[in-house]
Amino acid sequence: MSTSNVRTTADLYDTYVLKNYGRAPITLARGRGAQVWDDEGRAYLDFTTGIAVNALGHCHPHWVAAVQRQAAELIHTSNLFRNANQGELARRLAGYAGPGRVFFCNSGTEANEALIKLSRLHGAKKAGGAEGKCHKIICAKNAFHGRTFGGMSATPQQKIQKGFAPLVPGFVFAELNNLQSFADLVDENTAAIFIETIQGESGVHACAPEFLRGLRELCDKHNLLLMLDEVQCGLGRTGKFYAYEHAGIRPDAIGMAKGLGGGMPMGAMWVAEPHAELFHAGSHGSTFGGTPLACAAGLAVLDVIEKENLLEKVTLQSAPWIASLKKLAADFPQKISEVRGQGYLVGVQMASDSAPVIAKLRELGLLVVGAGNNTVRFLPPLNVSEEELAKSVEIFRSAVE
Ligand SMILES: *Cc1c(COP(=O)(O)O)cnc(C)c1O
């Protein structure tokens, strides 16, 4: 039989898939733990985890069993009805965040849209019910909040915004870790401060704990909501369930997604108790948000984080791993500028373009993600082994040598 009419995946992508990504030239076919295999059977250590999504690595047995069981029971109902899994997952997320309520959606940018809408409701309340007046949101320079209009308008990057004007009005941008720069932008029309606790896409830049504490005070003083985008840094990646916990503060609202479903597309907004009352029946919604299936996946992720003590494990194992990356950077000062990050959200900033390094790592069997500023981003699963962490450093060393 002739195979001439059998088209390769690469060919199908070239012909039919929208050209909005720069993709690595491999097709992934299967995964287990921190390993993936391509369609030619080549194995890779996967430190992309689908961009911080596969928190438990690939195909964790508890997650797979929970999803298979739920898929055979009830997958989707819409939010016209209650489902037990959504109630339970909301309870457990609020258990980490504090007294408040949870809204479920399907992605990070949607979680952020919910936060932006929350800030509008808060602003209108502040302005005595007048809409459109108190609507300003102060974000950080170099932020990334997603690709929908709200998220994109909060993302002051030419490469992301170009071609899509007019954007959503009301976003202004201050200098990360510069409290005065945020304070200077506050006026009577300001409703909220909205930032990533750790900027991921821009190259792994963390908010200093004292900066976060200063923002908390600033928000309290001016009746602004402190809204944190924990889409990438949350859900255990830094060794705390939410990354802001390191600063000992509590925000008014949190956006989460990526690791939440452990591979199932899902997002969520948590809102602190008094502000949660700003939403009422009809004021926001999502057809798919919080399905029994997605929430079963989310519950399975939390089960494993808790049963396998992953927060503690991330803290203990990441420290020597980051230290060995820093040692490597010290050995190659002309090639590596800086190692930044916490837990399993780590950026290694190269002295020049990181793309060739990322390609070289892939050839050597390690998958990592690019980020801003020539940064190579390492996002291992939360249950990665010490051996796999050591192997990533070894491979990285041979790529820069
Ligand atoms: C990935 C990311 C988003 C967008 O999430 P999507 O699921 O791609 O919409 C928003 N904020 C941060 C900090 C992210 O890392």
Short mmCIF file of C-alpha atoms and ligand atoms in Angstrom, two decimals:
data_model
loop_
_atom_site.label_atom_id
_atom_site.label_comp_id
_atom_site.label_asym_id
_atom_site.label_seq_id
_atom_site.Cartn_x
_atom_site.Cartn_y
_atom_site.Cartn_z
CA MET A 1 0.00 0.00 0.00
CA SER A 2 1.26 3.40 -0.84
CA THR A 3 1.69 5.76 2.09
CA SER A 4 1.90 8.81 -0.15
CA ASN A 5 -1.50 10.07 1.02
CA VAL A 6 -0.66 9.64 4.72
CA ARG A 7 0.20 13.11 5.92
CA THR A 8 2.65 13.72 8.70
CA THR A 9 1.64 15.69 11.74
CA ALA A 10 4.17 18.34 10.74
CA ASP A 11 2.48 18.61 7.34
CA LEU A 12 -0.99 18.87 8.90
CA TYR A 13 0.22 21.64 11.18
CA ASP A 14 1.84 23.42 8.24
CA THR A 15 -1.40 23.26 6.29
CA TYR A 16 -4.25 23.53 8.76
CA VAL A 17 -3.18 24.88 12.15
CA LEU A 18 -3.14 28.63 12.74
CA LYS A 19 0.38 30.00 12.61
CA ASN A 20 0.27 31.87 15.93
CA TYR A 21 3.00 29.90 17.72
CA GLY A 22 6.70 29.35 17.28
CA ARG A 23 6.86 25.61 17.92
CA ALA A 24 9.67 23.18 18.58
CA PRO A 25 9.95 20.73 15.67
CA ILE A 26 8.90 17.63 17.60
CA THR A 27 5.56 15.86 18.10
CA LEU A 28 4.94 14.61 21.61
CA ALA A 29 3.15 11.32 21.90
CA ARG A 30 3.16 10.10 25.50
CA GLY A 31 4.27 11.00 29.00
CA ARG A 32 4.93 9.47 32.43
CA GLY A 33 6.00 11.53 35.41
CA ALA A 34 8.67 14.00 34.37
CA GLN A 35 9.33 12.19 31.07
CA VAL A 36 7.77 12.58 27.65
CA TRP A 37 8.39 10.72 24.43
CA ASP A 38 8.07 12.04 20.92
CA ASP A 39 6.43 10.14 18.06
CA GLU A 40 9.80 8.68 17.09
CA GLY A 41 10.27 7.21 20.56
CA ARG A 42 12.86 9.70 21.79
CA ALA A 43 12.65 10.39 25.53
CA TYR A 44 12.91 13.87 27.08
CA LEU A 45 13.02 15.15 30.61
CA ASP A 46 10.02 17.50 30.61
CA PHE A 47 10.79 20.65 32.56
CA THR A 48 8.17 22.60 30.62
CA THR A 49 5.27 20.69 32.24
CA GLY A 50 3.08 22.24 29.55
CA ILE A 51 4.04 25.66 30.99
CA ALA A 52 3.58 24.89 34.69
CA VAL A 53 0.36 22.96 34.06
CA ASN A 54 1.29 19.33 34.71
CA ALA A 55 1.94 19.89 38.40
CA LEU A 56 2.05 16.15 39.08
CA GLY A 57 3.96 15.34 35.91
CA HIS A 58 2.29 13.22 33.26
CA CYS A 59 -0.34 10.59 34.04
CA HIS A 60 -0.07 10.45 37.83
CA PRO A 61 -2.06 7.29 38.73
CA HIS A 62 -4.26 9.04 41.33
CA TRP A 63 -5.12 11.84 38.87
CA VAL A 64 -5.78 9.40 36.00
CA ALA A 65 -8.04 7.23 38.19
CA ALA A 66 -10.00 10.26 39.43
CA VAL A 67 -10.50 11.61 35.90
CA GLN A 68 -11.41 8.21 34.45
CA ARG A 69 -13.88 7.56 37.25
CA GLN A 70 -15.51 10.99 36.83
CA ALA A 71 -15.59 10.75 33.03
CA ALA A 72 -17.66 7.59 33.36
CA GLU A 73 -19.98 9.22 35.91
CA LEU A 74 -20.81 12.83 34.93
CA ILE A 75 -18.68 15.17 32.84
CA HIS A 76 -20.58 18.41 32.37
CA THR A 77 -23.76 19.97 33.71
CA SER A 78 -23.23 23.76 33.23
CA ASN A 79 -23.67 26.07 36.17
CA LEU A 80 -27.44 25.83 35.99
CA PHE A 81 -27.00 23.13 38.64
CA ARG A 82 -24.72 22.33 41.56
CA ASN A 83 -22.13 19.57 41.35
CA ALA A 84 -20.43 18.08 44.37
CA ASN A 85 -16.88 18.38 43.06
CA GLN A 86 -17.11 22.15 42.48
CA GLY A 87 -18.36 22.74 46.01
CA GLU A 88 -15.57 20.64 47.48
CA LEU A 89 -12.82 22.18 45.36
CA ALA A 90 -14.00 25.71 46.27
CA ARG A 91 -13.88 24.73 49.95
CA ARG A 92 -10.34 23.41 49.64
CA LEU A 93 -9.01 26.40 47.65
CA ALA A 94 -10.57 28.79 50.15
CA GLY A 95 -8.99 26.68 52.87
CA TYR A 96 -5.60 27.82 51.60
CA ALA A 97 -6.60 31.42 50.77
CA GLY A 98 -8.91 32.33 53.65
CA PRO A 99 -12.58 33.24 54.14
CA GLY A 100 -13.98 33.94 50.69
CA ARG A 101 -15.57 32.46 47.59
CA VAL A 102 -14.38 30.85 44.38
CA PHE A 103 -15.49 31.30 40.77
CA PHE A 104 -14.40 28.65 38.26
CA CYS A 105 -13.47 29.20 34.63
CA ASN A 106 -11.23 27.52 32.07
CA SER A 107 -7.93 29.34 31.77
CA GLY A 108 -5.59 31.88 33.29
CA THR A 109 -6.73 34.76 31.16
CA GLU A 110 -10.34 34.04 32.11
CA ALA A 111 -9.44 34.03 35.80
CA ASN A 112 -7.87 37.44 35.22
CA GLU A 113 -10.95 38.70 33.35
CA ALA A 114 -12.94 37.80 36.45
CA LEU A 115 -10.49 39.80 38.60
CA ILE A 116 -10.75 42.79 36.28
CA LYS A 117 -14.55 42.63 36.44
CA LEU A 118 -14.34 42.38 40.23
CA SER A 119 -12.27 45.58 40.29
CA ARG A 120 -14.92 47.37 38.20
CA LEU A 121 -17.64 46.33 40.66
CA HIS A 122 -15.47 47.48 43.55
CA GLY A 123 -14.72 50.80 41.84
CA ALA A 124 -18.38 51.49 41.18
CA LYS A 125 -19.18 50.76 44.81
CA LYS A 126 -16.37 53.10 45.88
CA ALA A 127 -17.78 55.83 43.63
CA GLY A 128 -21.18 55.53 45.27
CA GLY A 129 -22.62 53.49 42.42
CA ALA A 130 -21.27 55.58 39.55
CA GLU A 131 -20.01 53.27 36.82
CA GLY A 132 -16.96 53.98 34.69
CA LYS A 133 -15.44 56.55 37.01
CA CYS A 134 -13.32 54.67 39.53
CA HIS A 135 -11.96 52.04 37.16
CA LYS A 136 -8.19 52.43 37.07
CA ILE A 137 -6.01 49.37 37.65
CA ILE A 138 -2.32 49.71 38.41
CA CYS A 139 -0.30 46.86 36.94
CA ALA A 140 3.42 46.23 36.67
CA LYS A 141 5.72 46.87 33.77
CA ASN A 142 6.74 43.64 32.02
CA ALA A 143 3.63 41.88 33.33
CA PHE A 144 1.88 39.03 31.58
CA HIS A 145 -1.79 38.46 32.32
CA GLY A 146 -3.08 36.62 29.25
CA ARG A 147 -4.38 37.05 25.72
CA THR A 148 -8.02 38.11 26.02
CA PHE A 149 -8.71 41.83 25.78
CA GLY A 150 -8.62 42.45 29.51
CA GLY A 151 -5.55 40.31 30.14
CA MET A 152 -3.77 41.70 27.09
CA SER A 153 -4.55 45.29 28.08
CA ALA A 154 -2.92 44.56 31.45
CA THR A 155 0.14 43.21 29.61
CA PRO A 156 2.25 46.17 28.49
CA GLN A 157 4.28 44.39 25.84
CA GLN A 158 4.49 45.52 22.26
CA LYS A 159 4.79 41.96 20.91
CA ILE A 160 1.52 40.97 22.59
CA GLN A 161 -0.56 44.12 22.05
CA LYS A 162 0.54 45.03 18.54
CA GLY A 163 -2.25 44.95 15.98
CA PHE A 164 -5.11 44.77 18.45
CA ALA A 165 -5.89 48.39 19.28
CA PRO A 166 -8.07 49.75 20.76
CA LEU A 167 -7.32 48.06 24.05
CA VAL A 168 -9.39 48.14 27.22
CA PRO A 169 -8.85 51.54 28.88
CA GLY A 170 -7.87 52.14 32.47
CA PHE A 171 -4.61 50.22 32.88
CA VAL A 172 -1.52 52.08 34.07
CA PHE A 173 1.89 50.61 34.73
CA ALA A 174 4.36 51.00 37.56
CA GLU A 175 7.84 49.70 38.27
CA LEU A 176 7.90 46.25 39.92
CA ASN A 177 9.40 46.30 43.43
CA ASN A 178 9.19 50.09 43.54
CA LEU A 179 6.46 50.96 46.02
CA GLN A 180 6.74 54.69 45.36
CA SER A 181 6.14 54.11 41.65
CA PHE A 182 2.83 52.37 42.49
CA ALA A 183 1.90 54.97 45.13
CA ASP A 184 2.52 57.77 42.60
CA LEU A 185 -0.13 56.34 40.25
CA VAL A 186 -2.91 56.10 42.85
CA ASP A 187 -5.66 58.69 42.45
CA GLU A 188 -9.38 58.91 43.21
CA ASN A 189 -10.17 56.86 40.11
CA THR A 190 -8.05 53.89 41.14
CA ALA A 191 -9.89 50.66 41.93
CA ALA A 192 -7.16 48.04 42.22
CA ILE A 193 -3.56 46.96 42.04
CA PHE A 194 -3.12 43.85 39.93
CA ILE A 195 0.21 42.05 39.66
CA GLU A 196 1.85 38.64 39.35
CA THR A 197 3.36 37.60 42.67
CA ILE A 198 6.23 36.29 40.55
CA GLN A 199 6.39 37.41 36.93
CA GLY A 200 6.82 34.27 34.85
CA GLU A 201 6.75 35.15 31.17
CA SER A 202 8.94 38.21 31.51
CA GLY A 203 11.80 36.09 32.84
CA VAL A 204 11.03 35.10 36.46
CA HIS A 205 11.00 38.33 38.46
CA ALA A 206 9.60 38.04 41.97
CA CYS A 207 7.90 40.66 44.09
CA ALA A 208 10.05 41.22 47.17
CA PRO A 209 8.15 40.33 50.38
CA GLU A 210 8.50 43.87 51.76
CA PHE A 211 7.18 45.26 48.46
CA LEU A 212 4.07 43.04 48.71
CA ARG A 213 3.57 44.13 52.31
CA GLY A 214 3.88 47.75 51.19
CA LEU A 215 1.28 47.22 48.46
CA ARG A 216 -1.06 45.66 51.03
CA GLU A 217 -0.77 48.80 53.16
CA LEU A 218 -1.18 51.07 50.16
CA CYS A 219 -4.35 49.22 49.13
CA ASP A 220 -5.76 49.35 52.66
CA LYS A 221 -5.05 53.06 52.88
CA HIS A 222 -6.82 53.93 49.61
CA ASN A 223 -9.52 51.25 49.58
CA LEU A 224 -8.01 49.47 46.55
CA LEU A 225 -8.25 45.77 45.87
CA LEU A 226 -4.95 43.89 45.93
CA MET A 227 -5.41 41.32 43.17
CA LEU A 228 -2.67 38.76 42.62
CA ASP A 229 -2.16 36.78 39.43
CA GLU A 230 -0.94 33.42 40.73
CA VAL A 231 -1.73 31.62 37.47
CA GLN A 232 1.88 30.47 37.07
CA CYS A 233 3.49 30.83 40.51
CA GLY A 234 0.61 29.48 42.59
CA LEU A 235 -0.56 25.96 43.41
CA GLY A 236 2.60 24.87 45.18
CA ARG A 237 5.22 25.81 42.63
CA THR A 238 7.23 27.92 45.10
CA GLY A 239 6.84 25.56 48.06
CA LYS A 240 3.84 27.41 49.48
CA PHE A 241 0.36 26.80 48.12
CA TYR A 242 0.15 30.44 47.00
CA ALA A 243 3.38 32.32 46.36
CA TYR A 244 2.25 35.42 48.29
CA GLU A 245 2.28 33.36 51.49
CA HIS A 246 6.05 33.85 51.61
CA ALA A 247 5.36 37.55 52.31
CA GLY A 248 2.83 36.83 55.05
CA ILE A 249 0.12 38.94 53.44
CA ARG A 250 -3.38 38.16 52.21
CA PRO A 251 -4.67 39.59 48.92
CA ASP A 252 -8.30 40.52 48.20
CA ALA A 253 -8.49 38.30 45.14
CA ILE A 254 -6.38 35.64 43.44
CA GLY A 255 -6.31 34.45 39.84
CA MET A 256 -5.19 30.86 39.36
CA ALA A 257 -5.15 28.31 36.55
CA LYS A 258 -2.19 26.40 35.04
CA GLY A 259 -1.34 23.84 37.76
CA LEU A 260 -4.86 23.81 39.18
CA GLY A 261 -6.23 21.06 36.95
CA GLY A 262 -2.93 19.21 36.58
CA GLY A 263 -3.48 19.16 32.81
CA MET A 264 -7.25 19.64 32.72
CA PRO A 265 -7.99 23.14 31.38
CA MET A 266 -9.33 25.10 34.32
CA GLY A 267 -8.98 28.42 36.06
CA ALA A 268 -10.38 30.02 39.17
CA MET A 269 -10.76 33.30 40.97
CA TRP A 270 -10.81 33.42 44.75
CA VAL A 271 -12.32 36.57 46.27
CA ALA A 272 -12.10 37.53 49.95
CA GLU A 273 -15.37 37.44 51.85
CA PRO A 274 -16.59 41.06 51.81
CA HIS A 275 -15.77 41.60 48.12
CA ALA A 276 -17.27 38.28 47.04
CA GLU A 277 -20.65 39.84 47.74
CA LEU A 278 -20.12 42.22 44.79
CA PHE A 279 -21.14 39.41 42.44
CA HIS A 280 -24.75 38.36 42.24
CA ALA A 281 -26.77 36.02 40.03
CA GLY A 282 -26.12 37.03 36.44
CA SER A 283 -23.11 39.29 36.99
CA HIS A 284 -20.57 36.82 35.62
CA GLY A 285 -20.55 33.33 34.22
CA SER A 286 -18.97 30.52 32.24
CA THR A 287 -20.62 27.59 30.48
CA PHE A 288 -17.73 25.24 31.11
CA GLY A 289 -16.40 26.65 34.39
CA GLY A 290 -16.12 24.16 37.24
CA THR A 291 -17.41 21.03 35.50
CA PRO A 292 -17.56 17.82 37.54
CA LEU A 293 -14.70 16.49 35.38
CA ALA A 294 -12.41 19.53 35.70
CA CYS A 295 -13.03 19.76 39.44
CA ALA A 296 -12.32 16.03 39.87
CA ALA A 297 -8.94 16.74 38.28
CA GLY A 298 -8.39 19.75 40.55
CA LEU A 299 -9.31 17.73 43.64
CA ALA A 300 -6.89 15.00 42.55
CA VAL A 301 -4.10 17.58 42.24
CA LEU A 302 -4.78 18.84 45.78
CA ASP A 303 -4.99 15.26 47.10
CA VAL A 304 -1.55 14.45 45.75
CA ILE A 305 0.01 17.78 46.85
CA GLU A 306 -1.24 17.03 50.37
CA LYS A 307 -0.70 13.24 50.56
CA GLU A 308 2.78 13.34 49.05
CA ASN A 309 3.81 16.43 51.08
CA LEU A 310 4.74 18.17 47.86
CA LEU A 311 4.97 21.68 49.34
CA GLU A 312 7.62 20.51 51.75
CA LYS A 313 9.30 18.45 49.05
CA VAL A 314 9.48 21.42 46.66
CA THR A 315 11.07 23.54 49.40
CA LEU A 316 13.61 20.90 50.40
CA GLN A 317 14.62 19.70 46.93
CA SER A 318 14.59 23.01 45.10
CA ALA A 319 17.20 24.68 47.32
CA PRO A 320 20.16 22.41 46.40
CA TRP A 321 18.99 22.28 42.77
CA ILE A 322 18.91 26.09 42.47
CA ALA A 323 22.28 26.20 44.27
CA SER A 324 23.77 23.87 41.65
CA LEU A 325 22.34 26.02 38.84
CA LYS A 326 23.94 29.04 40.50
CA LYS A 327 27.22 27.16 40.77
CA LEU A 328 26.97 26.39 37.06
CA ALA A 329 26.30 30.08 36.34
CA ALA A 330 29.39 31.00 38.36
CA ASP A 331 31.44 28.55 36.26
CA PHE A 332 30.28 30.21 33.01
CA PRO A 333 29.96 33.93 33.81
CA GLN A 334 30.41 34.92 30.19
CA LYS A 335 27.44 32.73 29.12
CA ILE A 336 25.03 32.93 32.06
CA SER A 337 24.07 36.29 33.57
CA GLU A 338 21.84 35.31 36.47
CA VAL A 339 19.80 32.53 38.07
CA ARG A 340 16.48 33.71 39.55
CA GLY A 341 13.50 32.07 41.15
CA GLN A 342 12.09 30.05 43.94
CA GLY A 343 10.97 26.44 44.21
CA TYR A 344 10.26 25.06 40.77
CA LEU A 345 9.83 28.39 38.98
CA VAL A 346 13.38 29.18 37.98
CA GLY A 347 14.86 31.35 35.26
CA VAL A 348 18.41 31.17 34.03
CA GLN A 349 19.19 34.36 32.18
CA MET A 350 21.71 33.85 29.40
CA ALA A 351 24.13 36.56 28.33
CA SER A 352 22.71 36.38 24.80
CA ASP A 353 19.72 34.88 22.93
CA SER A 354 18.36 31.86 24.81
CA ALA A 355 16.72 30.23 21.77
CA PRO A 356 19.83 28.32 20.61
CA VAL A 357 20.40 27.05 24.17
CA ILE A 358 16.80 25.85 24.41
CA ALA A 359 17.18 24.03 21.07
CA LYS A 360 20.46 22.48 22.21
CA LEU A 361 18.88 21.31 25.47
CA ARG A 362 16.09 19.69 23.49
CA GLU A 363 18.63 17.83 21.37
CA LEU A 364 20.28 16.67 24.59
CA GLY A 365 16.92 15.47 25.95
CA LEU A 366 15.75 18.31 28.21
CA LEU A 367 12.65 20.38 27.45
CA VAL A 368 12.51 23.88 28.96
CA VAL A 369 10.60 27.09 28.21
CA GLY A 370 11.88 30.43 26.99
CA ALA A 371 10.99 33.64 28.80
CA GLY A 372 11.73 37.33 28.43
CA ASN A 373 15.25 38.74 28.71
CA ASN A 374 17.07 35.75 27.17
CA THR A 375 15.83 33.61 30.02
CA VAL A 376 15.61 29.82 30.04
CA ARG A 377 12.75 28.81 32.33
CA PHE A 378 12.75 25.55 34.29
CA LEU A 379 9.30 24.36 35.41
CA PRO A 380 9.68 20.78 36.67
CA PRO A 381 6.66 18.94 38.07
CA LEU A 382 6.17 19.31 41.83
CA ASN A 383 6.88 15.60 42.32
CA VAL A 384 10.11 15.54 40.28
CA SER A 385 12.84 13.32 41.75
CA GLU A 386 16.23 14.48 43.02
CA GLU A 387 17.85 12.37 40.28
CA GLU A 388 15.83 14.15 37.59
CA LEU A 389 16.76 17.54 39.03
CA ALA A 390 20.43 16.56 39.06
CA LYS A 391 20.14 15.30 35.49
CA SER A 392 18.72 18.66 34.35
CA VAL A 393 21.80 20.43 35.71
CA GLU A 394 24.10 17.91 34.06
CA ILE A 395 22.38 18.39 30.69
CA PHE A 396 22.42 22.15 31.10
CA ARG A 397 26.15 22.01 31.85
CA SER A 398 26.86 20.08 28.66
CA ALA A 399 24.75 22.54 26.67
CA VAL A 400 26.76 25.58 27.80
CA GLU A 401 30.18 23.94 27.94
C1 LIG B 1 -0.10 31.70 31.54
C2 LIG B 1 -0.46 32.91 32.30
C3 LIG B 1 -1.67 33.57 32.05
C4 LIG B 1 -2.61 33.17 30.96
O1 LIG B 1 -3.13 31.88 31.16
P1 LIG B 1 -3.88 31.17 29.93
O2 LIG B 1 -4.38 29.89 30.56
O3 LIG B 1 -2.89 30.96 28.85
O4 LIG B 1 -4.98 32.05 29.53
C5 LIG B 1 -1.97 34.66 32.84
N1 LIG B 1 -1.14 35.07 33.80
C6 LIG B 1 0.02 34.46 34.06
C7 LIG B 1 0.90 34.95 35.16
C8 LIG B 1 0.41 33.37 33.31
O5 LIG B 1 1.58 32.78 33.53
#
